[in-house]
């Protein structure tokens, strides 16, 4: 939420930065920007949002700006019980924006750990990315526009990214943004392909030189390797590096899944698609990849259903139009495919794609006159070095005509000129007619450099504390609880308790969850409830209200008190008092 449309870019930017910061924490699943922002400005019950996103907690907040001051509020809501278990407000100088983001992200992470269970939290989640606040504002405005995914806003984004790097020539994220924007123009062919890719590659190289461990840079390098260099192996290396650096990166997870799909490793593809869907369940891109996965598994009915859903949500989804046509061709619905393609909005038609699908339709339909007519056009178009769609469709046309010699001869030509679309479509089900030819497997190995996608195997991490140390810490903790009663402090946090018993917060979190079977809030509130019970049955306290006694026991929220009391005892505080009067 933001105070006005004028600073919506800033509110969105801060939100996205906090999402990215929290996503760095291992074992904490954080819904990505796309699916989170779906609910922006919508009045939908918290339980419903949580169910749709499959999450346990909702983080809600607002941003206000006045001159050089920013006010940020945040609150965490336990979705199932629908109660706020933490809220905070910050008033800070705008010049300290990165410190604010780090402070907020760390505090949110702490509160999630206290409520839900063990997490290992780094000392810092957000670093200082630039000394220039003006450059950072230009960057946020640029990203705000680019996220609208249309040519006009993408061009606006480029202008704003350029202003950011004019103020800070070392601002890595702005170079990543420029590279991403130009790759958008390259893939959509809204700019001359060669010019757009060269600009994208130049900015990607600059970003890499500034930060070789940037997940977004490796994702961009994966795209360049695949779509520009037609180098499957390099694309795989960069894509895997990207998800190694940032596991909660849906676009990179989808790209890895795509590489597995086209190279035939469907189980691995499924695993990465499930990760992407878990992070970004409402994304149209995720929906497309799920449909594409079913198509490549030749589960055409499921694929058609998902493509229909994708096109209902976005009638301008170019890949959904094309692959849905493939499904119709594979199920023998040739006239339907032609009719469907004819309904494709003219402004999104890629001529090579449409020509290719029409040619395949007539070839598979055995309509000889029309097949010859469109095949001749396709063959002529494919002679152009940059007509990559036509290169791929010409190979598919030869395959559908069962002309294996011509197909593999043409494939040699396409590989020489690095025709990247061949990588996408070589293993397509439409080429099934020639897959029994021994040459097919030889070329498949050559194209995909098998085995090219080794997964990074990381063994189980050892426990944070060995048994002897854990026992010693437990004894010390329990003695401190009994003697000092720290639970009576209403704002007691895990970090505060860790400092008092001289143990690292990550180790205390592990001790509570793994050795005692309780998260921090359960552990502390257990003692508060016991203390409340003693106060409640003492006749000397009969003049004090139940909520007053709860506050004396360390609770600072009526809702939290009632929730935990019923969870621990199975009854309300009034029922307890009545039973023990």
Coordinates of C-alpha atoms in Angstrom, one line a residue:
X1 CA 0.0 0.0 0.0
X2 CA 1.2 3.5 -0.7
X3 CA -0.1 6.9 0.1
X4 CA -0.5 8.0 -3.5
X5 CA 0.0 6.8 -7.1
X6 CA 3.0 9.1 -7.4
X7 CA 5.0 7.0 -5.0
X8 CA 3.6 3.6 -5.9
X9 CA 6.9 2.8 -7.6
X10 CA 8.6 3.3 -4.3
X11 CA 6.2 1.2 -2.3
X12 CA 6.4 -1.5 -4.9
X13 CA 10.2 -1.3 -4.9
X14 CA 10.5 -1.5 -1.1
X15 CA 8.1 -4.5 -1.1
X16 CA 10.1 -6.3 -3.8
X17 CA 13.4 -5.6 -2.0
X18 CA 11.9 -7.1 1.3
X19 CA 10.6 -10.1 -0.7
X20 CA 14.1 -10.7 -2.2
X21 CA 15.7 -10.3 1.2
X22 CA 13.5 -12.8 3.0
X23 CA 13.8 -15.2 0.0
X24 CA 17.6 -15.4 0.8
X25 CA 16.8 -17.3 4.0
X26 CA 17.1 -21.1 3.5
X27 CA 13.9 -23.1 4.1
X28 CA 11.7 -20.0 4.3
X29 CA 9.3 -20.1 1.3
X30 CA 8.4 -16.5 0.2
X31 CA 5.8 -15.9 -2.5
X32 CA 7.4 -14.0 -5.4
X33 CA 6.5 -10.5 -6.5
X34 CA 4.1 -11.5 -9.3
X35 CA 1.8 -13.6 -7.2
X36 CA 2.0 -11.3 -4.2
X37 CA 1.2 -8.2 -6.2
X38 CA -1.9 -9.8 -7.6
X39 CA -3.6 -9.0 -4.3
X40 CA -2.5 -5.4 -4.2
X41 CA -5.5 -3.0 -3.8
X42 CA -7.9 -6.0 -3.6
X43 CA -10.1 -6.5 -0.6
X44 CA -9.8 -10.2 -0.1
X45 CA -9.9 -12.0 3.3
X46 CA -6.5 -13.0 4.6
X47 CA -7.5 -16.6 4.9
X48 CA -8.4 -16.7 1.2
X49 CA -5.1 -15.1 0.1
X50 CA -3.1 -17.5 2.3
X51 CA -5.0 -20.5 0.8
X52 CA -4.5 -19.4 -2.8
X53 CA -0.7 -18.8 -2.2
X54 CA -0.4 -21.8 0.1
X55 CA 1.3 -19.8 2.9
X56 CA 1.0 -19.7 6.7
X57 CA 1.6 -16.0 7.2
X58 CA 0.8 -12.8 5.4
X59 CA 3.0 -9.7 5.6
X60 CA 1.1 -6.5 5.1
X61 CA 2.3 -3.0 5.2
X62 CA 2.4 0.5 3.9
X63 CA 4.8 3.2 2.8
X64 CA 4.5 6.9 3.2
X65 CA 6.9 9.6 2.0
X66 CA 7.3 13.2 3.0
X67 CA 10.2 15.3 1.7
X68 CA 13.3 13.2 2.7
X69 CA 11.5 11.1 5.3
X70 CA 9.9 7.7 4.9
X71 CA 7.4 6.0 7.2
X72 CA 7.0 2.2 6.8
X73 CA 4.6 0.1 8.7
X74 CA 4.5 -3.7 8.6
X75 CA 2.4 -6.4 10.4
X76 CA 2.5 -10.2 10.3
X77 CA -0.8 -12.1 10.3
X78 CA -1.2 -15.7 11.3
X79 CA -3.4 -16.8 8.4
X80 CA -5.2 -19.8 9.9
X81 CA -6.2 -18.0 13.1
X82 CA -6.4 -14.6 11.3
X83 CA -4.6 -12.6 14.1
X84 CA -1.8 -10.1 14.0
X85 CA 1.1 -11.5 16.0
X86 CA 3.5 -8.6 15.4
X87 CA 3.4 -5.0 14.0
X88 CA 6.0 -2.2 13.8
X89 CA 6.3 1.3 12.4
X90 CA 9.6 3.0 11.3
X91 CA 10.2 6.7 10.7
X92 CA 13.5 7.1 9.0
X93 CA 15.5 9.4 6.7
X94 CA 15.4 8.4 3.1
X95 CA 19.1 8.5 2.9
X96 CA 19.2 5.4 5.1
X97 CA 16.9 3.3 2.9
X98 CA 19.2 0.3 2.7
X99 CA 19.7 0.1 6.4
X100 CA 15.9 0.4 6.9
X101 CA 15.3 -2.5 4.5
X102 CA 17.9 -4.6 6.3
X103 CA 16.5 -3.7 9.7
X104 CA 12.9 -4.5 8.6
X105 CA 13.8 -7.7 6.8
X106 CA 15.8 -9.0 9.8
X107 CA 13.0 -8.2 12.2
X108 CA 10.4 -9.8 10.1
X109 CA 12.6 -12.9 9.7
X110 CA 13.1 -13.0 13.5
X111 CA 9.3 -12.8 14.1
X112 CA 8.6 -15.6 11.6
X113 CA 11.2 -17.8 13.2
X114 CA 9.7 -17.1 16.7
X115 CA 6.2 -18.0 15.4
X116 CA 6.8 -20.9 13.0
X117 CA 10.1 -22.6 13.7
X118 CA 13.8 -22.8 13.2
X119 CA 15.5 -20.7 10.5
X120 CA 19.2 -19.8 10.2
X121 CA 19.2 -16.0 9.6
X122 CA 22.2 -14.2 8.2
X123 CA 23.6 -11.1 10.0
X124 CA 22.5 -8.9 7.1
X125 CA 19.9 -9.5 4.4
X126 CA 20.2 -6.3 2.5
X127 CA 23.4 -4.6 1.5
X128 CA 24.1 -1.0 0.4
X129 CA 23.7 -1.1 -3.4
X130 CA 24.6 2.6 -4.2
X131 CA 25.6 5.8 -2.5
X132 CA 23.2 7.7 -4.6
X133 CA 19.6 7.8 -3.4
X134 CA 18.6 9.5 -6.7
X135 CA 20.1 6.7 -8.7
X136 CA 18.2 4.2 -6.5
X137 CA 14.9 6.1 -7.1
X138 CA 15.5 6.1 -10.9
X139 CA 16.2 2.3 -10.6
X140 CA 12.9 1.7 -8.7
X141 CA 10.9 3.8 -11.2
X142 CA 12.6 1.9 -14.1
X143 CA 11.8 -1.5 -12.6
X144 CA 8.2 -0.4 -11.9
X145 CA 7.7 0.4 -15.6
X146 CA 9.5 -2.6 -16.9
X147 CA 7.4 -4.9 -14.8
X148 CA 4.4 -3.9 -16.9
X149 CA 5.8 -5.9 -19.8
X150 CA 4.9 -3.8 -22.8
X151 CA 7.1 -2.0 -25.4
X152 CA 6.2 1.6 -24.2
X153 CA 7.0 1.0 -20.6
X154 CA 10.1 -1.0 -21.5
X155 CA 11.4 2.0 -23.4
X156 CA 10.6 4.3 -20.4
X157 CA 12.5 1.8 -18.2
X158 CA 15.5 2.0 -20.4
X159 CA 15.6 5.8 -20.1
X160 CA 15.3 5.6 -16.3
X161 CA 18.0 2.9 -16.0
X162 CA 20.3 5.1 -18.0
X163 CA 19.7 8.0 -15.7
X164 CA 20.5 5.7 -12.7
X165 CA 23.9 4.7 -14.1
X166 CA 24.7 8.2 -15.1
X167 CA 24.5 9.0 -11.4
X168 CA 26.2 5.8 -10.3
X169 CA 28.2 4.0 -13.1
X170 CA 28.7 1.0 -10.8
X171 CA 25.0 0.3 -10.0
X172 CA 24.8 -3.4 -10.9
X173 CA 21.0 -3.8 -10.8
X174 CA 20.5 -1.0 -13.3
X175 CA 22.8 -2.7 -15.8
X176 CA 20.9 -6.0 -15.2
X177 CA 17.7 -4.0 -15.8
X178 CA 19.0 -2.6 -19.1
X179 CA 20.2 -6.0 -20.2
X180 CA 16.8 -7.5 -19.4
X181 CA 14.9 -4.7 -21.3
X182 CA 17.0 -5.2 -24.4
X183 CA 16.6 -9.0 -24.3
X184 CA 12.9 -8.4 -24.1
X185 CA 13.1 -6.3 -27.3
X186 CA 15.4 -9.0 -28.9
X187 CA 13.1 -12.0 -28.2
X188 CA 9.9 -10.1 -29.2
X189 CA 11.8 -8.8 -32.3
X190 CA 10.4 -5.3 -31.5
X191 CA 14.0 -4.1 -32.2
X192 CA 16.4 -5.4 -34.9
X193 CA 17.4 -8.7 -33.3
X194 CA 21.2 -8.4 -33.6
X195 CA 21.2 -4.8 -32.3
X196 CA 19.1 -5.7 -29.3
X197 CA 21.1 -8.8 -28.4
X198 CA 24.4 -6.9 -28.6
X199 CA 23.1 -4.2 -26.3
X200 CA 21.8 -6.8 -23.9
X201 CA 25.1 -8.7 -23.9
X202 CA 27.1 -5.5 -23.4
X203 CA 25.1 -4.6 -20.3
X204 CA 25.2 -8.2 -19.0
X205 CA 29.0 -8.3 -19.3
X206 CA 29.2 -5.0 -17.4
X207 CA 26.9 -6.3 -14.7
X208 CA 29.0 -9.5 -14.5
X209 CA 32.2 -7.5 -14.1
X210 CA 30.7 -5.6 -11.2
X211 CA 29.1 -8.7 -9.5
X212 CA 29.9 -12.2 -10.8
X213 CA 27.8 -13.7 -8.0
X214 CA 24.5 -11.9 -9.1
X215 CA 21.7 -14.4 -9.8
X216 CA 20.1 -12.1 -12.3
X217 CA 23.3 -11.8 -14.3
X218 CA 23.6 -15.6 -14.6
X219 CA 19.9 -15.8 -15.6
X220 CA 20.6 -13.2 -18.4
X221 CA 23.7 -15.0 -19.5
X222 CA 21.7 -18.2 -19.7
X223 CA 19.2 -16.5 -22.0
X224 CA 22.0 -15.0 -24.2
X225 CA 23.7 -18.4 -24.4
X226 CA 20.5 -20.1 -25.4
X227 CA 18.7 -17.6 -27.7
X228 CA 21.7 -15.8 -29.2
X229 CA 24.6 -18.3 -29.1
X230 CA 22.5 -21.5 -29.4
X231 CA 24.8 -23.0 -26.8
X232 CA 22.8 -25.4 -24.7
X233 CA 25.6 -26.3 -22.4
X234 CA 26.6 -22.8 -21.4
X235 CA 22.9 -21.9 -21.0
X236 CA 22.5 -24.8 -18.6
X237 CA 25.6 -23.8 -16.6
X238 CA 24.4 -20.2 -16.1
X239 CA 20.8 -21.2 -15.3
X240 CA 22.0 -23.7 -12.6
X241 CA 24.3 -21.1 -11.2
X242 CA 21.4 -18.6 -11.0
X243 CA 19.3 -20.9 -8.9
X244 CA 22.2 -21.9 -6.8
X245 CA 22.7 -18.2 -5.9
X246 CA 19.0 -17.6 -5.5
X247 CA 16.8 -20.7 -5.1
X248 CA 13.6 -18.6 -4.9
X249 CA 14.0 -17.3 -8.5
X250 CA 10.9 -18.5 -10.4
X251 CA 12.1 -17.4 -13.8
X252 CA 15.4 -19.2 -13.4
X253 CA 13.7 -22.3 -12.0
X254 CA 11.4 -22.3 -15.1
X255 CA 14.4 -21.8 -17.4
X256 CA 16.1 -24.8 -15.9
X257 CA 12.9 -26.8 -16.2
X258 CA 12.7 -25.8 -19.9
X259 CA 16.2 -27.1 -20.5
X260 CA 15.3 -30.4 -18.8
X261 CA 12.1 -30.6 -20.9
X262 CA 13.8 -30.2 -24.3
X263 CA 16.7 -32.5 -23.3
X264 CA 14.2 -35.2 -22.2
X265 CA 14.8 -35.3 -18.4
X266 CA 11.1 -34.9 -17.5
X267 CA 11.3 -35.9 -13.8
X268 CA 13.9 -33.2 -13.1
X269 CA 11.9 -30.7 -15.2
X270 CA 8.9 -31.5 -13.0
X271 CA 10.8 -30.8 -9.8
X272 CA 11.9 -27.4 -10.9
X273 CA 8.4 -26.5 -12.2
X274 CA 7.0 -27.4 -8.9
X275 CA 9.5 -25.1 -7.1
X276 CA 8.6 -22.3 -9.5
X277 CA 4.8 -22.9 -9.0
X278 CA 5.3 -23.0 -5.2
X279 CA 7.1 -19.6 -5.3
X280 CA 4.9 -18.0 -7.9
X281 CA 1.5 -19.8 -8.1
X282 CA -0.4 -17.1 -9.9
X283 CA 2.1 -16.3 -12.6
X284 CA 1.0 -16.6 -16.2
X285 CA 4.5 -17.7 -17.2
X286 CA 4.4 -20.5 -14.6
X287 CA 1.0 -21.6 -16.0
X288 CA 2.4 -21.6 -19.6
X289 CA 5.4 -23.8 -18.5
X290 CA 3.0 -26.3 -16.8
X291 CA 1.0 -26.5 -20.0
X292 CA 4.1 -26.9 -22.1
X293 CA 5.4 -29.7 -19.8
X294 CA 2.1 -31.6 -20.4
X295 CA 2.4 -31.0 -24.1
X296 CA 5.9 -32.4 -24.2
X297 CA 4.8 -35.4 -22.2
X298 CA 2.1 -35.9 -24.9
X299 CA -0.7 -35.4 -22.4
X300 CA -2.6 -33.2 -24.8
X301 CA -5.9 -33.0 -23.0
X302 CA -4.3 -31.6 -19.9
X303 CA -2.1 -29.2 -21.9
X304 CA -5.1 -27.9 -23.9
X305 CA -7.0 -27.2 -20.7
X306 CA -4.0 -25.2 -19.2
X307 CA -3.4 -23.3 -22.5
X308 CA -7.1 -22.4 -22.5
X309 CA -6.7 -21.0 -19.0
X310 CA -3.6 -19.1 -20.0
X311 CA -5.3 -17.5 -23.0
X312 CA -8.3 -16.6 -20.9
X313 CA -6.0 -14.7 -18.5
X314 CA -3.9 -13.2 -21.3
X315 CA -5.3 -13.3 -24.9
X316 CA -2.0 -11.9 -26.1
X317 CA 0.1 -14.8 -24.9
X318 CA 2.1 -15.6 -28.0
X319 CA 3.7 -18.9 -26.9
X320 CA 0.4 -20.2 -25.6
X321 CA -1.2 -19.6 -29.0
X322 CA 1.6 -21.4 -30.8
X323 CA 1.9 -24.5 -28.6
X324 CA -1.9 -24.8 -28.3
X325 CA -1.9 -25.1 -32.1
X326 CA 0.7 -27.9 -31.8
X327 CA -1.7 -29.8 -29.4
X328 CA -4.5 -29.5 -32.0
X329 CA -2.1 -30.8 -34.7
X330 CA -1.0 -33.7 -32.6
X331 CA -4.6 -34.7 -31.9
X332 CA -5.5 -34.6 -35.6
X333 CA -7.6 -31.4 -35.4
X334 CA -5.9 -29.7 -38.4
X335 CA -8.8 -27.5 -39.5
X336 CA -9.3 -26.4 -35.9
X337 CA -5.6 -25.5 -35.7
X338 CA -5.9 -23.4 -38.8
X339 CA -9.1 -21.7 -37.6
X340 CA -7.6 -21.0 -34.2
X341 CA -4.4 -19.6 -35.7
X342 CA -6.6 -17.3 -37.9
X343 CA -8.1 -15.8 -34.7
X344 CA -4.7 -14.9 -33.3
X345 CA -4.6 -11.1 -32.7
X346 CA -2.8 -9.5 -35.6
X347 CA -0.5 -7.3 -33.4
X348 CA 1.1 -10.4 -31.8
X349 CA 1.6 -12.5 -34.9
X350 CA 5.2 -13.5 -35.5
X351 CA 5.1 -14.2 -39.3
X352 CA 7.6 -17.1 -39.3
X353 CA 5.6 -18.8 -36.5
X354 CA 2.2 -18.5 -38.4
X355 CA 3.7 -19.6 -41.7
X356 CA 5.3 -22.6 -40.0
X357 CA 2.2 -23.8 -38.2
X358 CA 0.1 -23.3 -41.4
X359 CA 2.5 -25.4 -43.4
X360 CA 2.6 -28.2 -40.8
X361 CA -1.2 -28.2 -40.7
X362 CA -1.6 -28.8 -44.4
X363 CA 1.3 -31.3 -44.5
X364 CA -0.3 -33.4 -41.7
X365 CA -3.7 -33.0 -43.3
X366 CA -2.4 -34.4 -46.5
X367 CA -3.7 -31.4 -48.4
X368 CA -1.1 -31.7 -51.2
X369 CA -1.7 -28.5 -53.1
X370 CA -1.8 -26.2 -50.0
X371 CA 1.0 -28.2 -48.4
X372 CA 3.3 -27.6 -51.4
X373 CA 2.3 -23.9 -51.6
X374 CA 3.1 -23.2 -47.9
X375 CA 6.2 -25.5 -47.8
X376 CA 7.6 -23.6 -50.8
X377 CA 7.1 -20.3 -48.9
X378 CA 8.6 -21.7 -45.7
X379 CA 11.7 -23.0 -47.6
X380 CA 12.2 -19.6 -49.2
X381 CA 11.9 -17.8 -45.9
X382 CA 14.3 -20.2 -44.2
X383 CA 17.1 -19.2 -46.6
X384 CA 17.4 -15.9 -44.6
X385 CA 20.2 -16.3 -42.0
X386 CA 18.1 -14.6 -39.2
X387 CA 14.7 -16.3 -39.9
X388 CA 15.1 -18.7 -37.0
X389 CA 11.5 -19.6 -36.7
X390 CA 11.5 -20.6 -40.4
X391 CA 14.7 -22.7 -39.9
X392 CA 13.0 -24.7 -37.1
X393 CA 9.7 -25.1 -39.0
X394 CA 11.5 -26.3 -42.1
X395 CA 13.1 -29.1 -40.1
X396 CA 9.7 -30.0 -38.6
X397 CA 8.1 -29.9 -42.0
X398 CA 10.7 -32.4 -43.4
X399 CA 10.1 -34.6 -40.3
X400 CA 6.3 -34.5 -40.8
X401 CA 6.8 -35.4 -44.5
X402 CA 9.0 -38.3 -43.3
X403 CA 11.9 -36.9 -45.3
X404 CA 14.7 -37.8 -42.8
X405 CA 17.6 -37.2 -45.2
X406 CA 16.5 -33.7 -46.0
X407 CA 15.6 -33.0 -42.4
X408 CA 19.1 -33.8 -41.1
X409 CA 20.8 -32.1 -44.0
X410 CA 18.9 -28.9 -43.2
X411 CA 19.7 -29.4 -39.5
X412 CA 23.4 -29.2 -40.3
X413 CA 22.9 -25.8 -42.1
X414 CA 20.8 -24.5 -39.2
X415 CA 23.4 -25.5 -36.6
X416 CA 26.1 -23.8 -38.6
X417 CA 24.3 -20.4 -38.4
X418 CA 23.5 -21.0 -34.7
X419 CA 19.7 -21.1 -35.2
X420 CA 18.6 -21.2 -31.6
X421 CA 14.9 -22.1 -32.2
X422 CA 16.2 -25.5 -33.4
X423 CA 17.3 -26.1 -29.8
X424 CA 13.7 -25.5 -28.6
X425 CA 12.0 -27.7 -31.2
X426 CA 14.3 -30.5 -32.1
X427 CA 12.8 -32.9 -29.6
X428 CA 9.2 -31.7 -30.1
X429 CA 6.5 -34.4 -30.5
X430 CA 5.8 -33.1 -34.0
X431 CA 9.1 -34.6 -35.0
X432 CA 8.2 -38.1 -33.8
X433 CA 8.1 -39.4 -37.3
X434 CA 11.9 -39.4 -37.5
X435 CA 12.9 -40.2 -34.0
X436 CA 13.5 -43.9 -34.9
X437 CA 16.2 -42.8 -37.3
X438 CA 19.7 -43.6 -35.7
X439 CA 20.8 -40.1 -36.7
X440 CA 18.2 -38.5 -34.5
X441 CA 19.9 -39.6 -31.3
X442 CA 23.4 -38.6 -32.6
X443 CA 22.2 -35.1 -33.3
X444 CA 20.3 -34.9 -30.0
X445 CA 23.6 -35.6 -28.2
X446 CA 25.3 -33.0 -30.2
X447 CA 22.7 -30.3 -29.6
X448 CA 22.2 -30.9 -25.9
X449 CA 25.7 -32.1 -25.0
X450 CA 24.4 -34.8 -22.7
X451 CA 24.9 -35.0 -19.8
X452 CA 24.9 -31.2 -19.5
X453 CA 22.8 -30.6 -16.5
X454 CA 24.4 -32.0 -13.4
X455 CA 22.4 -31.1 -10.3
X456 CA 24.3 -29.5 -7.4
X457 CA 24.2 -32.2 -4.7
X458 CA 24.5 -30.8 -1.2
X459 CA 24.6 -33.2 1.7
X460 CA 22.5 -32.9 4.8
X461 CA 23.9 -30.1 7.0
X462 CA 25.3 -31.3 10.4
X463 CA 23.3 -30.1 13.5
X464 CA 24.3 -26.7 14.7
X465 CA 25.1 -28.1 18.2
X466 CA 26.6 -31.5 19.1
X467 CA 24.8 -33.5 21.8
X468 CA 27.1 -32.5 24.7
X469 CA 27.0 -28.8 23.9
X470 CA 23.2 -28.9 23.4
X471 CA 22.8 -30.5 26.8
X472 CA 24.9 -27.8 28.4
X473 CA 23.0 -25.0 26.7
X474 CA 19.7 -26.6 27.6
X475 CA 20.6 -26.8 31.3
X476 CA 21.8 -23.2 31.3
X477 CA 18.7 -22.0 29.5
X478 CA 16.3 -23.8 31.9
X479 CA 18.1 -22.5 35.0
X480 CA 17.9 -18.9 33.6
X481 CA 14.2 -19.3 32.9
X482 CA 13.5 -20.6 36.4
X483 CA 15.6 -18.0 38.2
X484 CA 15.2 -14.8 36.1
X485 CA 11.7 -15.3 34.7
X486 CA 12.5 -13.5 31.4
X487 CA 9.1 -14.4 30.0
X488 CA 7.5 -11.6 32.1
X489 CA 9.1 -9.1 29.8
X490 CA 6.4 -8.4 27.2
X491 CA 8.7 -7.6 24.3
X492 CA 11.1 -10.4 24.9
X493 CA 12.5 -11.7 21.6
X494 CA 14.6 -14.7 20.7
X495 CA 17.6 -12.4 20.1
X496 CA 17.2 -10.8 23.5
X497 CA 17.0 -14.2 25.2
X498 CA 20.0 -15.5 23.2
X499 CA 22.0 -12.5 24.4
X500 CA 21.0 -13.1 28.0
X501 CA 22.1 -16.7 28.0
X502 CA 25.1 -16.0 25.8
X503 CA 24.3 -18.1 22.8
X504 CA 24.0 -17.2 19.1
X505 CA 20.3 -16.7 18.1
X506 CA 20.5 -19.3 15.3
X507 CA 21.7 -21.9 17.9
X508 CA 19.0 -21.0 20.4
X509 CA 16.4 -21.3 17.6
X510 CA 17.8 -24.7 16.7
X511 CA 17.9 -25.8 20.4
X512 CA 14.3 -24.8 21.0
X513 CA 12.9 -26.4 17.8
X514 CA 15.1 -29.5 17.4
X515 CA 15.7 -30.4 21.0
X516 CA 12.6 -29.2 22.8
X517 CA 10.1 -29.4 20.0
X518 CA 8.7 -25.9 20.4
X519 CA 9.2 -22.6 18.5
X520 CA 10.2 -19.6 20.5
X521 CA 6.6 -18.2 21.0
X522 CA 5.3 -21.6 22.1
X523 CA 8.2 -22.0 24.5
X524 CA 7.9 -18.6 26.1
X525 CA 4.1 -18.5 26.2
X526 CA 4.0 -21.8 27.9
X527 CA 5.7 -20.2 30.9
X528 CA 3.5 -17.1 30.6
X529 CA 0.4 -19.3 30.7
X530 CA 1.7 -21.2 33.8
X531 CA 2.4 -17.9 35.5
X532 CA -1.1 -16.6 34.6
X533 CA -2.7 -19.8 36.1
X534 CA -1.0 -19.2 39.4
X535 CA -2.2 -15.6 39.4
X536 CA -5.7 -16.4 38.3
X537 CA -6.4 -18.9 41.1
X538 CA -4.9 -16.7 43.8
X539 CA -7.8 -15.1 45.7
X540 CA -5.7 -12.0 46.3
X541 CA -6.0 -11.2 42.6
X542 CA -9.7 -11.6 42.3
X543 CA -10.1 -7.8 41.8
X544 CA -7.9 -7.9 38.6
X545 CA -9.4 -8.7 35.2
X546 CA -8.3 -11.7 33.3
X547 CA -6.6 -9.6 30.6
X548 CA -4.9 -7.6 33.4
X549 CA -3.5 -10.8 34.8
X550 CA -2.4 -11.8 31.3
X551 CA -0.5 -8.6 30.9
X552 CA 1.2 -9.2 34.2
X553 CA 2.2 -12.6 33.0
X554 CA 4.1 -11.1 30.0
X555 CA 1.5 -11.1 27.3
X556 CA 1.0 -7.8 25.4
X557 CA -1.9 -8.8 23.2
X558 CA -5.4 -10.1 24.2
X559 CA -5.7 -12.1 20.9
X560 CA -2.4 -13.8 21.3
X561 CA -3.1 -14.6 25.0
X562 CA -6.5 -16.1 24.2
X563 CA -5.2 -18.1 21.2
X564 CA -2.2 -19.6 23.1
X565 CA -4.2 -20.3 26.2
X566 CA -6.8 -22.3 24.3
X567 CA -4.1 -24.0 22.3
X568 CA -2.3 -25.1 25.4
X569 CA -5.2 -25.9 27.7
X570 CA -8.1 -26.7 25.4
X571 CA -10.3 -24.2 27.1
X572 CA -10.8 -20.4 27.4
X573 CA -9.4 -18.4 30.3
X574 CA -12.9 -17.9 31.7
X575 CA -13.6 -21.7 31.5
X576 CA -10.3 -22.3 33.3
X577 CA -11.2 -19.9 36.1
X578 CA -14.7 -21.3 36.5
X579 CA -13.2 -24.8 36.7
X580 CA -10.7 -23.8 39.3
X581 CA -12.8 -21.4 41.5

